[in-house]
XYZ file of C-alpha atoms in Angstrom:
502
model
C 133.880 52.188 73.744
C 133.230 55.994 73.141
C 129.511 57.080 73.525
C 128.076 60.110 72.285
C 125.397 61.824 74.348
C 122.258 62.813 72.328
C 119.825 65.619 73.154
C 116.433 64.495 73.337
C 113.295 65.865 74.892
C 111.121 63.612 76.845
C 107.294 63.925 77.079
C 107.151 62.447 80.761
C 109.679 62.750 83.421
C 110.270 60.636 86.565
C 111.613 63.406 88.676
C 111.510 64.729 92.303
C 112.805 68.230 92.993
C 113.573 67.243 96.730
C 115.584 64.397 95.539
C 117.873 66.550 93.504
C 118.893 68.746 96.503
C 121.544 67.307 98.353
C 120.866 66.767 102.004
C 123.776 68.828 103.145
C 122.775 71.794 101.016
C 122.800 75.124 102.864
C 119.294 76.064 101.843
C 117.900 72.752 102.796
C 119.591 73.136 106.213
C 117.990 76.497 106.571
C 114.480 75.129 105.706
C 115.027 72.393 108.203
C 116.383 74.639 111.018
C 114.054 77.549 110.834
C 110.255 77.910 110.428
C 109.463 80.883 108.491
C 105.771 80.848 108.746
C 105.923 83.701 111.476
C 106.330 86.006 108.425
C 102.433 85.558 107.717
C 101.696 87.207 111.130
C 104.192 90.011 110.538
C 102.921 90.729 107.023
C 99.197 90.357 107.643
C 98.383 94.091 108.390
C 99.815 95.009 104.852
C 97.293 92.806 103.131
C 93.549 93.225 102.270
C 91.124 90.617 103.023
C 89.530 91.053 99.407
C 90.973 91.212 96.023
C 93.409 88.790 94.035
C 95.905 87.022 96.151
C 99.389 88.069 95.883
C 102.612 86.437 96.075
C 103.113 84.675 99.341
C 105.343 86.934 101.803
C 107.226 84.097 102.946
C 108.283 83.672 99.339
C 109.074 87.347 99.209
C 111.352 87.215 102.125
C 112.900 84.003 101.006
C 113.658 85.631 97.689
C 115.558 88.531 99.326
C 117.577 86.175 101.505
C 118.665 84.175 98.692
C 119.893 87.433 97.085
C 121.824 88.274 100.324
C 123.151 84.855 101.024
C 124.635 84.366 97.604
C 125.672 87.957 97.275
C 123.306 88.481 94.112
C 123.021 92.224 94.032
C 120.720 92.623 91.026
C 117.210 91.802 91.518
C 116.727 90.918 87.794
C 119.585 88.471 87.751
C 118.104 86.919 90.904
C 114.714 86.325 89.183
C 116.779 84.816 86.217
C 118.359 82.465 88.598
C 115.067 81.367 90.259
C 114.194 79.954 86.894
C 117.168 77.605 86.529
C 118.417 76.898 89.985
C 116.779 73.929 91.527
C 117.994 74.596 95.080
C 116.344 78.214 94.873
C 112.966 76.709 93.518
C 113.015 74.036 96.450
C 113.706 76.812 98.999
C 110.841 78.867 97.647
C 108.499 75.934 97.502
C 108.046 76.192 93.638
C 108.047 73.209 91.384
C 109.413 72.890 87.941
C 106.164 73.491 86.064
C 105.405 76.735 88.118
C 106.199 80.198 87.162
C 108.597 81.888 89.609
C 108.011 85.551 90.740
C 109.121 88.463 88.693
C 111.880 90.797 89.919
C 109.510 93.621 90.307
C 107.611 92.093 93.259
C 110.575 92.794 95.447
C 110.545 96.560 94.899
C 106.725 96.747 95.403
C 107.176 94.630 98.631
C 109.835 97.219 99.974
C 107.496 100.101 99.208
C 104.431 98.302 100.838
C 106.295 97.143 103.846
C 108.899 99.933 104.632
C 111.555 99.160 107.074
C 109.403 98.392 110.113
C 108.492 94.834 109.065
C 112.223 94.020 108.308
C 113.256 95.280 111.795
C 110.835 92.769 113.429
C 111.894 89.908 111.101
C 115.561 90.680 112.211
C 114.313 90.710 115.862
C 112.638 87.319 115.510
C 115.814 85.760 114.120
C 117.729 87.115 117.182
C 115.033 85.597 119.362
C 115.639 82.369 117.516
C 119.378 82.537 118.201
C 118.443 83.236 122.022
C 116.094 80.435 122.319
C 118.816 77.902 120.855
C 121.111 79.132 123.234
C 123.613 80.850 120.979
C 123.793 84.076 122.871
C 125.935 84.251 126.082
C 125.065 87.868 127.092
C 128.341 88.016 129.048
C 130.085 90.394 126.800
C 128.931 92.844 123.858
C 131.033 94.508 121.382
C 129.743 97.542 119.551
C 131.214 99.148 116.468
C 129.996 100.657 112.979
C 131.033 100.454 109.416
C 130.693 102.535 106.297
C 128.293 101.601 103.585
C 129.205 103.554 100.238
C 125.793 104.994 99.008
C 124.554 104.187 95.526
C 125.525 107.748 94.349
C 128.627 109.511 93.685
C 130.164 113.175 94.494
C 129.207 114.486 91.139
C 125.654 114.478 92.281
C 126.244 116.795 95.090
C 125.004 120.508 94.986
C 124.767 123.379 97.186
C 121.508 123.678 99.333
C 120.874 127.056 97.657
C 120.459 125.454 94.208
C 117.200 123.563 95.515
C 115.363 126.920 94.997
C 113.227 126.973 91.703
C 112.781 130.328 90.314
C 109.352 131.038 89.856
C 109.648 135.012 89.306
C 112.011 137.168 87.527
C 115.178 138.250 89.108
C 113.763 141.730 89.721
C 110.706 140.528 91.377
C 112.782 138.405 93.665
C 114.978 141.377 94.565
C 112.176 143.588 95.284
C 110.496 140.910 97.502
C 113.845 140.449 99.256
C 114.179 144.195 99.892
C 110.614 144.516 101.415
C 110.979 141.548 103.529
C 114.610 142.462 104.705
C 115.067 146.252 105.353
C 118.725 147.556 105.206
C 120.780 146.455 108.227
C 124.305 147.317 109.555
C 125.674 143.761 108.677
C 128.319 144.374 106.192
C 130.279 141.367 107.028
C 131.571 139.611 103.801
C 130.204 136.172 103.227
C 133.629 134.666 103.159
C 134.148 135.813 106.786
C 130.872 134.503 108.057
C 130.973 130.919 109.705
C 130.340 128.147 107.353
C 127.896 125.455 108.076
C 128.960 121.848 108.105
C 129.459 120.245 104.762
C 126.330 117.982 105.139
C 124.098 120.889 106.180
C 124.913 123.376 103.189
C 125.128 120.657 100.510
C 123.408 117.345 99.443
C 123.295 114.612 96.906
C 120.493 114.847 94.226
C 120.639 111.168 93.627
C 120.470 110.052 97.261
C 119.756 113.171 99.470
C 119.689 110.882 102.641
C 123.359 109.902 102.197
C 126.021 111.918 104.101
C 129.350 113.280 102.697
C 132.259 111.725 104.849
C 135.955 111.981 104.808
C 137.995 109.072 106.565
C 141.820 109.123 107.080
C 143.710 107.884 104.081
C 140.491 107.371 102.123
C 138.732 109.802 99.534
C 135.766 111.747 100.258
C 132.417 109.856 99.599
C 128.867 109.530 100.196
C 127.817 106.910 102.764
C 125.581 105.357 105.260
C 126.708 103.608 108.686
C 125.649 100.175 109.981
C 125.995 100.128 113.702
C 125.743 96.819 115.361
C 125.999 94.935 118.930
C 127.697 91.511 118.604
C 127.427 89.000 121.522
C 130.801 87.702 122.912
C 129.706 84.137 122.777
C 131.175 81.649 120.429
C 128.580 82.118 117.614
C 129.140 85.857 117.607
C 125.428 86.803 117.051
C 124.348 90.364 115.907
C 121.938 91.269 118.773
C 121.020 94.899 117.552
C 121.387 96.717 114.337
C 120.868 100.312 113.350
C 121.307 102.382 110.211
C 122.035 105.974 109.800
C 123.656 108.590 107.495
C 127.484 108.429 107.666
C 127.580 111.858 109.592
C 125.964 110.520 112.754
C 128.686 109.949 115.390
C 129.105 106.430 116.664
C 129.278 107.302 120.077
C 125.532 108.395 119.974
C 124.357 104.821 119.200
C 125.851 102.844 122.227
C 122.955 103.527 124.499
C 120.431 102.964 121.722
C 121.824 99.494 120.735
C 122.140 98.136 124.352
C 118.831 99.440 125.092
C 117.211 97.792 122.051
C 118.871 94.408 122.948
C 117.506 94.377 126.383
C 113.857 95.580 125.501
C 113.413 93.260 122.601
C 115.337 90.327 123.967
C 116.223 90.803 127.702
C 119.911 90.814 126.716
C 121.940 92.767 129.021
C 125.820 92.159 128.920
C 128.015 92.351 131.762
C 130.872 93.737 129.863
C 130.895 96.080 126.803
C 133.845 96.586 124.678
C 134.230 99.317 121.993
C 137.035 101.349 120.586
C 137.972 105.069 121.723
C 135.106 106.792 119.799
C 132.625 105.440 122.233
C 134.750 106.551 125.399
C 132.463 109.619 126.417
C 131.429 110.460 129.881
C 127.689 110.079 129.057
C 128.413 106.613 127.766
C 130.298 105.561 131.002
C 127.569 106.856 133.032
C 125.027 104.795 131.142
C 127.190 101.763 131.661
C 128.070 102.279 135.179
C 124.580 102.916 136.369
C 123.418 99.568 134.607
C 126.132 97.613 136.263
C 127.870 97.094 132.905
C 131.754 97.313 132.969
C 132.826 99.816 130.496
C 135.801 98.192 128.611
C 136.295 101.441 126.285
C 139.584 103.065 126.182
C 139.503 106.732 127.594
C 141.349 109.547 125.778
C 140.084 112.443 127.754
C 142.601 114.779 129.427
C 145.434 113.849 126.941
C 147.197 116.840 125.421
C 149.497 114.861 123.180
C 148.771 117.030 120.144
C 149.994 120.253 122.023
C 152.751 118.549 124.065
C 151.459 120.531 127.095
C 150.799 118.979 130.537
C 147.819 116.778 130.494
C 144.680 117.217 132.584
C 145.514 113.781 134.132
C 148.483 115.365 136.008
C 146.044 117.737 137.962
C 144.451 116.464 140.939
C 140.597 117.108 141.535
C 139.484 117.750 145.075
C 135.784 116.807 145.048
C 135.044 118.449 148.376
C 136.088 121.840 147.353
C 135.223 121.144 143.621
C 138.518 122.394 142.292
C 141.790 121.308 140.806
C 145.361 121.248 142.173
C 148.087 121.749 139.735
C 151.455 119.779 140.035
C 152.988 122.928 141.711
C 150.249 122.960 144.215
C 148.189 126.026 142.932
C 144.361 125.969 142.883
C 142.302 126.002 139.748
C 138.752 127.141 140.935
C 135.400 126.976 139.287
C 135.236 129.888 136.645
C 132.043 129.143 134.601
C 129.879 126.526 132.497
C 129.722 125.842 128.722
C 126.022 124.805 128.274
C 126.364 123.410 124.778
C 129.212 120.766 125.590
C 128.075 120.611 129.360
C 131.615 121.449 130.599
C 132.442 123.082 133.849
C 135.618 125.327 133.596
C 138.316 125.591 136.242
C 140.803 128.450 136.110
C 144.207 129.165 137.867
C 144.979 132.740 138.905
C 147.127 134.508 136.360
C 149.576 135.650 138.722
C 150.332 132.089 140.015
C 150.890 130.951 136.390
C 153.214 133.868 135.544
C 155.461 133.294 138.429
C 155.306 129.450 137.734
C 158.596 127.777 136.541
C 156.569 125.130 134.673
C 154.541 127.457 132.628
C 156.004 126.620 129.294
C 155.129 123.079 129.837
C 151.628 123.816 131.158
C 149.949 126.560 129.166
C 150.280 129.043 126.214
C 147.359 131.199 127.456
C 148.314 134.660 128.943
C 145.279 134.389 131.219
C 146.795 131.183 132.910
C 146.003 127.462 132.708
C 142.321 126.528 132.644
C 140.729 122.918 132.718
C 137.214 121.662 131.456
C 135.466 118.966 133.308
C 132.440 117.211 131.947
C 129.234 117.061 134.207
C 129.570 113.251 134.050
C 133.369 113.178 134.631
C 133.208 111.310 137.634
C 131.937 108.265 135.527
C 134.950 108.471 133.291
C 137.179 108.311 136.434
C 135.497 105.186 137.606
C 135.973 103.671 134.159
C 139.721 104.594 134.044
C 140.071 102.440 137.218
C 138.377 99.577 135.434
C 140.604 99.956 132.552
C 143.660 99.221 134.625
C 142.409 95.607 134.959
C 143.536 92.822 132.971
C 139.869 91.877 132.330
C 139.215 95.329 130.570
C 142.402 95.057 128.600
C 141.417 91.666 127.279
C 137.935 92.778 126.269
C 139.373 95.782 124.416
C 141.830 93.222 122.664
C 138.662 90.806 121.788
C 136.795 93.867 120.108
C 138.683 93.936 117.070
C 138.306 90.223 116.078
C 134.874 89.910 117.192
C 133.261 92.863 115.286
C 135.682 93.162 112.330
C 135.083 89.601 111.459
C 131.424 90.185 111.412
C 131.699 93.252 109.179
C 134.072 91.239 106.869
C 131.397 88.573 106.410
C 128.938 90.933 105.794
C 130.657 92.738 102.998
C 132.509 89.875 101.492
C 129.626 87.360 101.415
C 126.345 88.979 102.039
C 126.537 92.200 99.703
C 126.899 94.888 102.310
C 130.167 96.301 100.567
C 127.916 98.881 98.714
C 124.288 100.162 99.102
C 121.926 98.441 96.650
C 119.356 100.913 97.036
C 118.733 104.533 97.604
C 117.274 106.404 100.542
C 117.634 105.707 104.250
C 114.601 103.462 104.417
C 115.804 101.103 101.718
C 119.470 101.115 102.982
C 117.981 100.230 106.358
C 116.081 97.269 104.728
C 119.578 96.028 103.353
C 121.332 96.379 106.616
C 118.789 94.501 108.501
C 118.353 91.784 106.005
C 122.141 91.357 105.796
C 122.227 91.057 109.625
C 119.446 88.567 109.603
C 121.283 86.570 106.990
C 124.288 86.453 108.980
C 122.458 85.172 111.938
C 120.699 82.606 109.903
C 124.151 81.266 108.812
C 125.221 80.915 112.377
C 121.994 79.166 113.303
C 122.691 76.532 110.559
C 126.350 76.069 111.642
C 125.339 75.396 115.230
C 121.795 73.852 114.622
C 123.104 70.209 115.283
C 125.074 68.990 118.524
C 125.872 72.646 119.521
C 124.348 72.124 123.111
C 126.327 68.902 123.371
C 129.422 70.790 122.361
C 128.974 73.300 125.015
C 128.755 70.793 127.811
C 132.437 69.832 126.931
C 134.657 72.348 127.916
C 137.863 72.854 126.056
C 140.834 71.424 127.671
C 143.748 73.697 128.692
C 146.219 74.042 125.827
C 149.531 71.910 126.183
C 152.562 73.844 125.520
C 155.536 72.080 124.211
C 157.950 74.383 122.350
C 155.734 77.288 122.796
C 156.072 77.226 126.531
C 159.546 78.619 126.187
C 158.215 81.662 124.011
C 155.758 82.154 126.968
C 158.376 82.075 129.545
C 160.626 84.356 127.645
C 157.632 86.910 127.214
C 156.856 86.869 130.903
C 160.615 87.230 131.810
C 160.747 90.215 129.594
C 157.772 91.579 131.177
C 159.394 91.474 134.622
C 161.875 94.124 133.372
C 158.922 96.386 132.675
C 157.142 95.713 136.018
C 154.228 94.106 134.068
C 154.521 90.507 135.312
C 151.211 90.663 137.306
C 149.274 91.801 134.404
C 150.794 89.045 132.037
C 149.889 86.306 134.550
C 146.362 87.529 134.957
C 146.072 87.858 130.944
C 147.298 84.233 130.559
C 144.803 83.045 133.098
C 142.097 84.831 131.304
C 142.962 83.570 127.863
C 143.468 79.949 128.674
C 141.800 79.013 131.819
C 138.422 80.862 131.766
C 135.424 78.762 131.227
C 134.250 78.267 127.861
C 130.688 76.973 128.384
C 127.963 79.345 127.375
C 125.848 80.816 130.262
C 122.152 80.698 129.311
C 120.319 84.027 129.716
C 117.805 83.945 132.751
């Protein structure tokens, strides 16, 4: 027969919070996999030995982790969820009759700690991943993603508007004339060189954010998260850095690799990046540290002008000069200090009499070529880029790094900055990266070592083998059969066991 449930309040309850949390609950798995007591040592310098005891710093960090792991962007909403969610209470160590922390403790903690303690927290999680054998240190992939700032373009004003008028206009004019006697500079303002957008304007809401414009995307205020991702099965983030969006990606490669090595002894044998990182300075750093530079090189390409590229000229190292396709010499003609480029120029009489001039240069002075002081390392990198191994690493970069960014933005709240100011956005970026690594620790916590001992058997092709054969036969016509064979060997026959870091 049908029953009707009556709401009744009991005076006493036979209840255990731990028994209500399923054994396979994600937060229970984190609690079992990671000992967060190390946070006490990180936070001890920020507390006095006298006064009223505050909230346990482990509780503060766990509160933040809950917000990121469950994509709760509002700290007020997070505090409300803590009051009603049994799993959240269990993870924090609170019982039903205890008052959970107020949302304000999180903002106070960020102001007290600053970004430094969160940096060390992230590094400790990376070390935990390394200890568990989740980091191969064979390959590393580096990239960046934009984090839209918590501000809009309506808050952007010209830097000149920062001046507060404390005197009348006449007093300012007189003081200006006294400090700046008449000069002969009558150049109109519109004819004078303009400073970059980020140097002549700023956001009153978030001055640290940069104005950036990406292809097929509107202009916006943003930050950047730069990460290095290990090429192992777990895809652990080994280094993380946050900057305003105006900072160029290529400037962070050395920093990320150096940080991984200094903090954790992680030095990859191969690094894969997109074309932005393909600079002569980066190639030099990688080659000098015995790291294979699997980074596409675009230097020397004149595809935008349609003229003959620099790659068609031969560099004579002994004579320090270039030889053009017609056999004429381009000799050293100067040095550009800012870009650190050497200039090589052909004689104008040779260019004027050359039948290939229209395809080579539009300059009346003749063809000139610039060479970076570290160009020799770029030339060594180009030789490596011809190998099947380099091509495979470049292909792997997209799905190794992009899947990490997708997880951070979709599941961990990095799709937009929660806070304002570089320090606060750095904290968000670090906790997001730490949360991502914690999910990987939980995923591979049980039986991972045993899985690594069992190599994946080679795939058995049935109908698919015909497609592979057709692909190879088609490649023969393009003289790429050797590359295809090497590529198939690397894809299907390379060892899959993780090599522990020594």
